[in-house]
PDB file of C-alpha atoms and ligand atoms in Angstrom:
ATOM      1  CA  MET A   1       0.926  -4.890  18.413  1.00 94.00           C
ATOM      2  CA  LYS A   2       1.410  -6.360  14.951  1.00 97.00           C
ATOM      3  CA  MET A   3       1.063  -4.110  11.937  1.00 98.00           C
ATOM      4  CA  VAL A   4       1.859  -3.620   8.295  1.00 98.00           C
ATOM      5  CA  PHE A   5       3.095  -0.391   6.688  1.00 98.00           C
ATOM      6  CA  LEU A   6       1.920  -0.343   3.090  1.00 98.00           C
ATOM      7  CA  GLY A   7       2.778   2.282   0.470  1.00 97.00           C
ATOM      8  CA  PRO A   8       4.986   3.149  -2.471  1.00 96.00           C
ATOM      9  CA  PRO A   9       8.769   3.236  -2.146  1.00 93.00           C
ATOM     10  CA  GLY A  10       9.783   6.626  -0.747  1.00 90.00           C
ATOM     11  CA  SER A  11       6.491   7.211   1.082  1.00 93.00           C
ATOM     12  CA  GLY A  12       8.260   7.377   4.453  1.00 92.00           C
ATOM     13  CA  LYS A  13       7.312   3.900   5.739  1.00 95.00           C
ATOM     14  CA  GLY A  14      10.848   3.075   6.862  1.00 93.00           C
ATOM     15  CA  THR A  15      11.430   6.378   8.649  1.00 91.00           C
ATOM     16  CA  GLN A  16       8.133   6.109  10.561  1.00 96.00           C
ATOM     17  CA  ALA A  17       8.528   2.375  11.247  1.00 96.00           C
ATOM     18  CA  GLU A  18      11.897   2.976  12.830  1.00 93.00           C
ATOM     19  CA  PHE A  19      10.531   5.694  15.087  1.00 94.00           C
ATOM     20  CA  LEU A  20       7.311   3.890  16.062  1.00 97.00           C
ATOM     21  CA  SER A  21       9.071   0.580  16.749  1.00 97.00           C
ATOM     22  CA  ILE A  22      11.329   2.335  19.275  1.00 96.00           C
ATOM     23  CA  THR A  23       8.355   4.101  20.928  1.00 96.00           C
ATOM     24  CA  LEU A  24       6.285   0.912  21.183  1.00 96.00           C
ATOM     25  CA  ARG A  25       9.307  -1.348  21.863  1.00 96.00           C
ATOM     26  CA  ILE A  26       8.417  -3.693  19.049  1.00 97.00           C
ATOM     27  CA  ALA A  27      10.509  -4.967  16.139  1.00 97.00           C
ATOM     28  CA  HIS A  28      10.906  -3.069  12.872  1.00 97.00           C
ATOM     29  CA  ILE A  29      11.077  -5.640  10.092  1.00 97.00           C
ATOM     30  CA  SER A  30      12.051  -4.244   6.707  1.00 96.00           C
ATOM     31  CA  THR A  31      12.253  -7.058   4.160  1.00 97.00           C
ATOM     32  CA  GLY A  32      14.243  -4.716   1.891  1.00 94.00           C
ATOM     33  CA  GLU A  33      16.799  -4.191   4.671  1.00 93.00           C
ATOM     34  CA  LEU A  34      16.972  -7.929   5.429  1.00 96.00           C
ATOM     35  CA  LEU A  35      17.621  -8.548   1.733  1.00 96.00           C
ATOM     36  CA  ARG A  36      20.302  -5.845   1.569  1.00 92.00           C
ATOM     37  CA  GLN A  37      22.035  -7.472   4.552  1.00 93.00           C
ATOM     38  CA  GLU A  38      21.969 -10.882   2.852  1.00 94.00           C
ATOM     39  CA  ILE A  39      23.416  -9.261  -0.283  1.00 94.00           C
ATOM     40  CA  ALA A  40      26.170  -7.510   1.703  1.00 92.00           C
ATOM     41  CA  ASP A  41      27.011 -10.827   3.419  1.00 95.00           C
ATOM     42  CA  ASN A  42      27.168 -12.580   0.025  1.00 96.00           C
ATOM     43  CA  SER A  43      25.001 -15.382   1.406  1.00 95.00           C
ATOM     44  CA  ALA A  44      23.396 -17.893  -0.999  1.00 94.00           C
ATOM     45  CA  LEU A  45      20.086 -16.092  -0.517  1.00 94.00           C
ATOM     46  CA  GLY A  46      21.748 -12.709  -1.109  1.00 95.00           C
ATOM     47  CA  ILE A  47      23.364 -13.915  -4.335  1.00 96.00           C
ATOM     48  CA  ASP A  48      19.941 -15.089  -5.586  1.00 95.00           C
ATOM     49  CA  ALA A  49      18.232 -11.836  -4.557  1.00 95.00           C
ATOM     50  CA  ARG A  50      20.789  -9.302  -5.793  1.00 94.00           C
ATOM     51  CA  ARG A  51      19.698  -8.849  -9.429  1.00 93.00           C
ATOM     52  CA  PHE A  52      16.046  -8.401  -8.429  1.00 94.00           C
ATOM     53  CA  VAL A  53      16.799  -5.819  -5.741  1.00 93.00           C
ATOM     54  CA  GLU A  54      19.208  -3.776  -7.852  1.00 89.00           C
ATOM     55  CA  SER A  55      16.846  -3.553 -10.820  1.00 88.00           C
ATOM     56  CA  GLY A  56      13.845  -2.677  -8.657  1.00 89.00           C
ATOM     57  CA  ALA A  57      11.970  -5.940  -9.363  1.00 93.00           C
ATOM     58  CA  LEU A  58      10.290  -8.010  -6.656  1.00 96.00           C
ATOM     59  CA  VAL A  59      12.359 -10.838  -5.212  1.00 97.00           C
ATOM     60  CA  PRO A  60      10.521 -14.207  -5.622  1.00 97.00           C
ATOM     61  CA  ASP A  61       7.879 -14.744  -2.927  1.00 97.00           C
ATOM     62  CA  ASP A  62       9.372 -17.964  -1.494  1.00 95.00           C
ATOM     63  CA  LEU A  63      12.766 -16.304  -0.956  1.00 95.00           C
ATOM     64  CA  VAL A  64      11.247 -13.316   0.883  1.00 97.00           C
ATOM     65  CA  MET A  65       9.016 -15.578   2.966  1.00 96.00           C
ATOM     66  CA  LYS A  66      12.086 -17.544   4.026  1.00 94.00           C
ATOM     67  CA  ILE A  67      13.908 -14.472   5.376  1.00 94.00           C
ATOM     68  CA  LEU A  68      10.734 -13.170   7.006  1.00 95.00           C
ATOM     69  CA  GLU A  69      10.057 -16.406   8.886  1.00 94.00           C
ATOM     70  CA  LYS A  70      13.704 -16.563   9.985  1.00 93.00           C
ATOM     71  CA  LYS A  71      13.398 -13.034  11.408  1.00 95.00           C
ATOM     72  CA  LEU A  72      10.011 -13.641  13.081  1.00 95.00           C
ATOM     73  CA  GLY A  73      11.485 -16.628  14.898  1.00 93.00           C
ATOM     74  CA  GLN A  74      13.847 -14.331  16.824  1.00 94.00           C
ATOM     75  CA  PRO A  75      12.915 -13.312  20.402  1.00 94.00           C
ATOM     76  CA  GLU A  76      12.942  -9.570  19.600  1.00 94.00           C
ATOM     77  CA  CYS A  77       9.815 -10.085  17.450  1.00 95.00           C
ATOM     78  CA  SER A  78       7.771 -11.793  20.162  1.00 92.00           C
ATOM     79  CA  LYS A  79       6.226  -8.561  21.573  1.00 93.00           C
ATOM     80  CA  GLY A  80       5.002  -7.371  18.202  1.00 97.00           C
ATOM     81  CA  PHE A  81       6.333  -5.934  14.979  1.00 98.00           C
ATOM     82  CA  ILE A  82       5.944  -3.505  12.139  1.00 98.00           C
ATOM     83  CA  LEU A  83       6.262  -5.107   8.724  1.00 98.00           C
ATOM     84  CA  ASP A  84       7.772  -2.462   6.436  1.00 97.00           C
ATOM     85  CA  GLY A  85       7.651  -3.473   2.776  1.00 96.00           C
ATOM     86  CA  PHE A  86       5.929  -6.816   3.282  1.00 98.00           C
ATOM     87  CA  PRO A  87       3.577  -8.028   1.876  1.00 98.00           C
ATOM     88  CA  ARG A  88       4.282  -6.559  -1.589  1.00 98.00           C
ATOM     89  CA  ASN A  89       1.590  -8.506  -3.461  1.00 98.00           C
ATOM     90  CA  ILE A  90      -1.563 -10.538  -2.741  1.00 98.00           C
ATOM     91  CA  PRO A  91       0.180 -13.968  -2.865  1.00 98.00           C
ATOM     92  CA  GLN A  92       2.561 -12.780  -0.090  1.00 98.00           C
ATOM     93  CA  ALA A  93      -0.413 -11.653   2.034  1.00 98.00           C
ATOM     94  CA  GLU A  94      -1.990 -15.078   1.550  1.00 98.00           C
ATOM     95  CA  ASN A  95       1.309 -16.827   2.371  1.00 96.00           C
ATOM     96  CA  MET A  96       1.372 -14.869   5.595  1.00 96.00           C
ATOM     97  CA  ILE A  97      -2.084 -16.114   6.587  1.00 96.00           C
ATOM     98  CA  ARG A  98      -1.099 -19.698   5.711  1.00 96.00           C
ATOM     99  CA  ALA A  99       2.001 -19.339   7.922  1.00 95.00           C
ATOM    100  CA  GLY A 100      -0.213 -18.178  10.830  1.00 94.00           C
ATOM    101  CA  ILE A 101       1.164 -14.608  10.853  1.00 95.00           C
ATOM    102  CA  SER A 102      -1.710 -12.276  11.725  1.00 94.00           C
ATOM    103  CA  VAL A 103      -1.803  -8.466  11.853  1.00 96.00           C
ATOM    104  CA  GLU A 104      -4.144  -6.086  13.669  1.00 96.00           C
ATOM    105  CA  LYS A 105      -3.600  -2.905  11.660  1.00 97.00           C
ATOM    106  CA  VAL A 106      -2.460  -1.902   8.190  1.00 98.00           C
ATOM    107  CA  PHE A 107      -1.375   1.713   7.641  1.00 98.00           C
ATOM    108  CA  TYR A 108      -1.458   2.850   4.031  1.00 98.00           C
ATOM    109  CA  PHE A 109       0.999   5.685   3.320  1.00 98.00           C
ATOM    110  CA  ASP A 110      -0.880   7.618   0.657  1.00 97.00           C
ATOM    111  CA  VAL A 111       1.315  10.000  -1.371  1.00 95.00           C
ATOM    112  CA  PRO A 112       1.231  11.204  -5.015  1.00 92.00           C
ATOM    113  CA  GLU A 113       3.653   9.490  -7.394  1.00 89.00           C
ATOM    114  CA  GLU A 114       5.489  12.738  -8.406  1.00 88.00           C
ATOM    115  CA  GLN A 115       6.312  13.390  -4.773  1.00 90.00           C
ATOM    116  CA  VAL A 116       7.632   9.863  -4.263  1.00 90.00           C
ATOM    117  CA  VAL A 117       9.920  10.119  -7.303  1.00 88.00           C
ATOM    118  CA  ASP A 118      11.259  13.433  -5.965  1.00 87.00           C
ATOM    119  CA  ARG A 119      11.896  11.911  -2.520  1.00 87.00           C
ATOM    120  CA  LEU A 120      13.640   8.799  -3.868  1.00 89.00           C
ATOM    121  CA  GLY A 121      15.867  10.917  -6.120  1.00 88.00           C
ATOM    122  CA  GLY A 122      17.474  12.704  -3.147  1.00 91.00           C
ATOM    123  CA  ARG A 123      17.590   9.801  -0.762  1.00 92.00           C
ATOM    124  CA  LEU A 124      20.793   8.895   1.107  1.00 95.00           C
ATOM    125  CA  TYR A 125      21.397   5.537   2.761  1.00 94.00           C
ATOM    126  CA  CYS A 126      23.796   4.230   5.419  1.00 95.00           C
ATOM    127  CA  SER A 127      24.883   0.731   4.421  1.00 91.00           C
ATOM    128  CA  SER A 128      26.295   0.190   7.893  1.00 93.00           C
ATOM    129  CA  CYS A 129      23.212   0.787  10.111  1.00 92.00           C
ATOM    130  CA  GLY A 130      20.430   1.017   7.484  1.00 89.00           C
ATOM    131  CA  ALA A 131      19.395   4.617   8.343  1.00 90.00           C
ATOM    132  CA  PHE A 132      17.912   6.874   5.656  1.00 90.00           C
ATOM    133  CA  PHE A 133      18.445  10.594   5.152  1.00 93.00           C
ATOM    134  CA  HIS A 134      17.470  13.001   2.412  1.00 92.00           C
ATOM    135  CA  GLU A 135      19.323  15.825   0.651  1.00 93.00           C
ATOM    136  CA  ARG A 136      16.438  18.240   1.251  1.00 91.00           C
ATOM    137  CA  TYR A 137      13.873  16.739   3.655  1.00 88.00           C
ATOM    138  CA  ASN A 138      15.969  14.924   6.267  1.00 90.00           C
ATOM    139  CA  ILE A 139      19.435  16.433   6.016  1.00 95.00           C
ATOM    140  CA  PRO A 140      22.287  14.737   7.930  1.00 97.00           C
ATOM    141  CA  ALA A 141      24.154  17.042  10.366  1.00 97.00           C
ATOM    142  CA  LYS A 142      27.416  16.518   8.445  1.00 97.00           C
ATOM    143  CA  ALA A 143      27.284  16.184   4.637  1.00 96.00           C
ATOM    144  CA  MET A 144      27.140  12.519   3.494  1.00 97.00           C
ATOM    145  CA  VAL A 145      27.843  11.194   7.021  1.00 98.00           C
ATOM    146  CA  CYS A 146      25.366   9.095   9.031  1.00 97.00           C
ATOM    147  CA  ASP A 147      24.113  10.892  12.185  1.00 97.00           C
ATOM    148  CA  ARG A 148      23.675   7.548  13.918  1.00 95.00           C
ATOM    149  CA  CYS A 149      26.921   5.665  13.259  1.00 97.00           C
ATOM    150  CA  SER A 150      29.202   8.159  11.395  1.00 97.00           C
ATOM    151  CA  ASN A 151      29.538   5.860   8.395  1.00 97.00           C
ATOM    152  CA  GLN A 152      29.711   7.357   4.891  1.00 97.00           C
ATOM    153  CA  LEU A 153      26.256   7.748   3.254  1.00 97.00           C
ATOM    154  CA  ILE A 154      25.593   6.459  -0.259  1.00 95.00           C
ATOM    155  CA  ARG A 155      22.816   6.416  -2.863  1.00 93.00           C
ATOM    156  CA  ARG A 156      21.184   3.013  -3.254  1.00 88.00           C
ATOM    157  CA  ALA A 157      21.588   1.415  -6.710  1.00 86.00           C
ATOM    158  CA  ASP A 158      17.780   1.092  -6.893  1.00 88.00           C
ATOM    159  CA  ASP A 159      17.324   4.837  -6.205  1.00 89.00           C
ATOM    160  CA  GLU A 160      18.756   5.616  -9.675  1.00 88.00           C
ATOM    161  CA  PRO A 161      16.145   6.893 -12.209  1.00 86.00           C
ATOM    162  CA  ASP A 162      15.684   3.654 -14.239  1.00 86.00           C
ATOM    163  CA  ALA A 163      15.245   1.514 -11.131  1.00 87.00           C
ATOM    164  CA  ILE A 164      12.865   4.090  -9.588  1.00 89.00           C
ATOM    165  CA  ARG A 165      10.646   3.897 -12.690  1.00 87.00           C
ATOM    166  CA  ASN A 166      10.720   0.113 -12.479  1.00 90.00           C
ATOM    167  CA  ARG A 167       9.828   0.104  -8.774  1.00 92.00           C
ATOM    168  CA  MET A 168       6.866   2.434  -9.356  1.00 93.00           C
ATOM    169  CA  THR A 169       5.501   0.162 -12.107  1.00 94.00           C
ATOM    170  CA  VAL A 170       5.889  -2.871  -9.843  1.00 95.00           C
ATOM    171  CA  TYR A 171       4.163  -0.962  -7.049  1.00 96.00           C
ATOM    172  CA  ARG A 172       1.184   0.005  -9.243  1.00 96.00           C
ATOM    173  CA  GLU A 173       0.724  -3.479 -10.686  1.00 97.00           C
ATOM    174  CA  LYS A 174       1.560  -5.766  -7.772  1.00 98.00           C
ATOM    175  CA  THR A 175       1.321  -3.859  -4.490  1.00 98.00           C
ATOM    176  CA  MET A 176      -1.606  -1.453  -4.997  1.00 97.00           C
ATOM    177  CA  PRO A 177      -4.216  -4.271  -5.076  1.00 98.00           C
ATOM    178  CA  LEU A 178      -3.352  -4.827  -1.391  1.00 98.00           C
ATOM    179  CA  ILE A 179      -5.063  -1.512  -0.513  1.00 98.00           C
ATOM    180  CA  ASN A 180      -8.492  -2.929  -1.379  1.00 98.00           C
ATOM    181  CA  TYR A 181      -7.546  -6.358  -0.048  1.00 98.00           C
ATOM    182  CA  TYR A 182      -6.943  -4.922   3.443  1.00 98.00           C
ATOM    183  CA  LYS A 183      -9.838  -2.440   3.178  1.00 98.00           C
ATOM    184  CA  GLU A 184     -12.199  -5.374   2.648  1.00 98.00           C
ATOM    185  CA  LYS A 185     -10.741  -7.050   5.723  1.00 97.00           C
ATOM    186  CA  ASN A 186     -11.416  -3.835   7.739  1.00 98.00           C
ATOM    187  CA  LEU A 187      -7.752  -3.517   8.664  1.00 98.00           C
ATOM    188  CA  LEU A 188      -6.821  -0.436   6.623  1.00 98.00           C
ATOM    189  CA  THR A 189      -6.087   3.070   7.958  1.00 98.00           C
ATOM    190  CA  VAL A 190      -5.169   5.649   5.306  1.00 98.00           C
ATOM    191  CA  LEU A 191      -2.461   8.175   6.250  1.00 98.00           C
ATOM    192  CA  ASP A 192      -1.817  11.344   4.272  1.00 97.00           C
ATOM    193  CA  ALA A 193       1.892  10.707   3.737  1.00 96.00           C
ATOM    194  CA  SER A 194       2.451  13.845   1.648  1.00 95.00           C
ATOM    195  CA  ARG A 195       2.890  15.786   4.910  1.00 95.00           C
ATOM    196  CA  SER A 196       6.099  16.370   6.890  1.00 92.00           C
ATOM    197  CA  ILE A 197       7.843  13.603   8.842  1.00 91.00           C
ATOM    198  CA  ASP A 198       6.743  15.168  12.171  1.00 95.00           C
ATOM    199  CA  GLU A 199       3.093  15.509  11.130  1.00 97.00           C
ATOM    200  CA  ILE A 200       2.863  11.898   9.986  1.00 97.00           C
ATOM    201  CA  ARG A 201       4.552  10.775  13.196  1.00 97.00           C
ATOM    202  CA  ASP A 202       1.977  12.658  15.340  1.00 97.00           C
ATOM    203  CA  THR A 203      -0.933  11.094  13.446  1.00 97.00           C
ATOM    204  CA  LEU A 204       0.549   7.618  13.798  1.00 97.00           C
ATOM    205  CA  LEU A 205       1.042   8.045  17.538  1.00 97.00           C
ATOM    206  CA  LYS A 206      -2.633   9.008  17.951  1.00 97.00           C
ATOM    207  CA  GLU A 207      -3.727   6.077  15.808  1.00 96.00           C
ATOM    208  CA  VAL A 208      -1.889   3.585  18.025  1.00 95.00           C
ATOM    209  CA  GLY A 209      -3.183   5.235  21.209  1.00 91.00           C
ATOM    210  CA  GLN A 210       0.062   6.954  22.354  1.00 88.00           C
TER     211      GLN A 210
HETATM  212  P1  AMP B 301      12.616  -1.493   0.104  1.00 78.44           P
HETATM  213  O1  AMP B 301      13.809  -1.283   0.979  1.00 78.44           O
HETATM  214  O2  AMP B 301      11.388  -1.870   0.859  1.00 78.44           O
HETATM  215  O3  AMP B 301      12.397  -0.351  -0.854  1.00 78.44           O
HETATM  216  O4  AMP B 301      12.951  -2.786  -0.791  1.00 78.44           O
HETATM  217  C1  AMP B 301      14.042  -2.786  -1.691  1.00 78.44           C
HETATM  218  C2  AMP B 301      13.912  -3.929  -2.661  1.00 78.44           C
HETATM  219  O5  AMP B 301      13.931  -5.180  -1.962  1.00 78.44           O
HETATM  220  C3  AMP B 301      12.621  -3.969  -3.482  1.00 78.44           C
HETATM  221  O6  AMP B 301      12.658  -3.115  -4.608  1.00 78.44           O
HETATM  222  C4  AMP B 301      12.564  -5.453  -3.863  1.00 78.44           C
HETATM  223  O7  AMP B 301      13.510  -5.751  -4.889  1.00 78.44           O
HETATM  224  C5  AMP B 301      13.066  -6.124  -2.591  1.00 78.44           C
HETATM  225  N1  AMP B 301      11.945  -6.422  -1.651  1.00 78.44           N
HETATM  226  C6  AMP B 301      11.725  -5.868  -0.429  1.00 78.44           C
HETATM  227  N2  AMP B 301      10.629  -6.389   0.153  1.00 78.44           N
HETATM  228  C7  AMP B 301      10.133  -7.295  -0.729  1.00 78.44           C
HETATM  229  C8  AMP B 301       9.008  -8.161  -0.733  1.00 78.44           C
HETATM  230  N3  AMP B 301       8.129  -8.184   0.295  1.00 78.44           N
HETATM  231  N4  AMP B 301       8.824  -8.953  -1.813  1.00 78.44           N
HETATM  232  C9  AMP B 301       9.675  -8.946  -2.851  1.00 78.44           C
HETATM  233  N5  AMP B 301      10.745  -8.146  -2.933  1.00 78.44           N
HETATM  234  C10 AMP B 301      10.986  -7.319  -1.890  1.00 78.44           C
END
């Protein structure tokens, strides 16, 4: 199965994509995570992308498309995938079609903006394995330590208030038009993402026939 998770930053796309990809044995492709890895590796692509990611702006479409196609060429993506955070604007969706990348379902994580800002504010990130936790809604067993790999948790630079505001503006202007774009293509399923992690997970499982 090939699908897209669409929604504002902090709507829970990454958390649910990780879980569902394990259940369905398909790849979880987070373009944000791929970019953060390139930045951590100090690759040429990472150096180009860094200032966009840290300020909460979108990385240029051709750069993101390059890392996406590199990832999709790997064997682990051959059985299907969840695209988490891609496409982020209509030109990226059109690039995808031109590159022959098709999807069967698009889940829209619908959540009010105030709630998203609250979630992003308390978010904790493991720069070693990419896992996310939250100070109040997804608390790690040991304070500031990753449950999965025991690395120290941090706050992402783009989860600071100025960058959050920037990301929400970018989301409203560039990403929201994709909701109608996919609705018109009859691919869109709207999820009430203001609910708890477990409730959203149960709905998703039903939607994919599990
Ligand atoms: P995320 O982890 O999805 O919140 O993404 C973190 C950051 O990576 C975003 O704020 C953008 O700077 C960049 N990014 C991730 N995916 C894309 C994309 N599809 N297009 C452009 N920039 C992206």
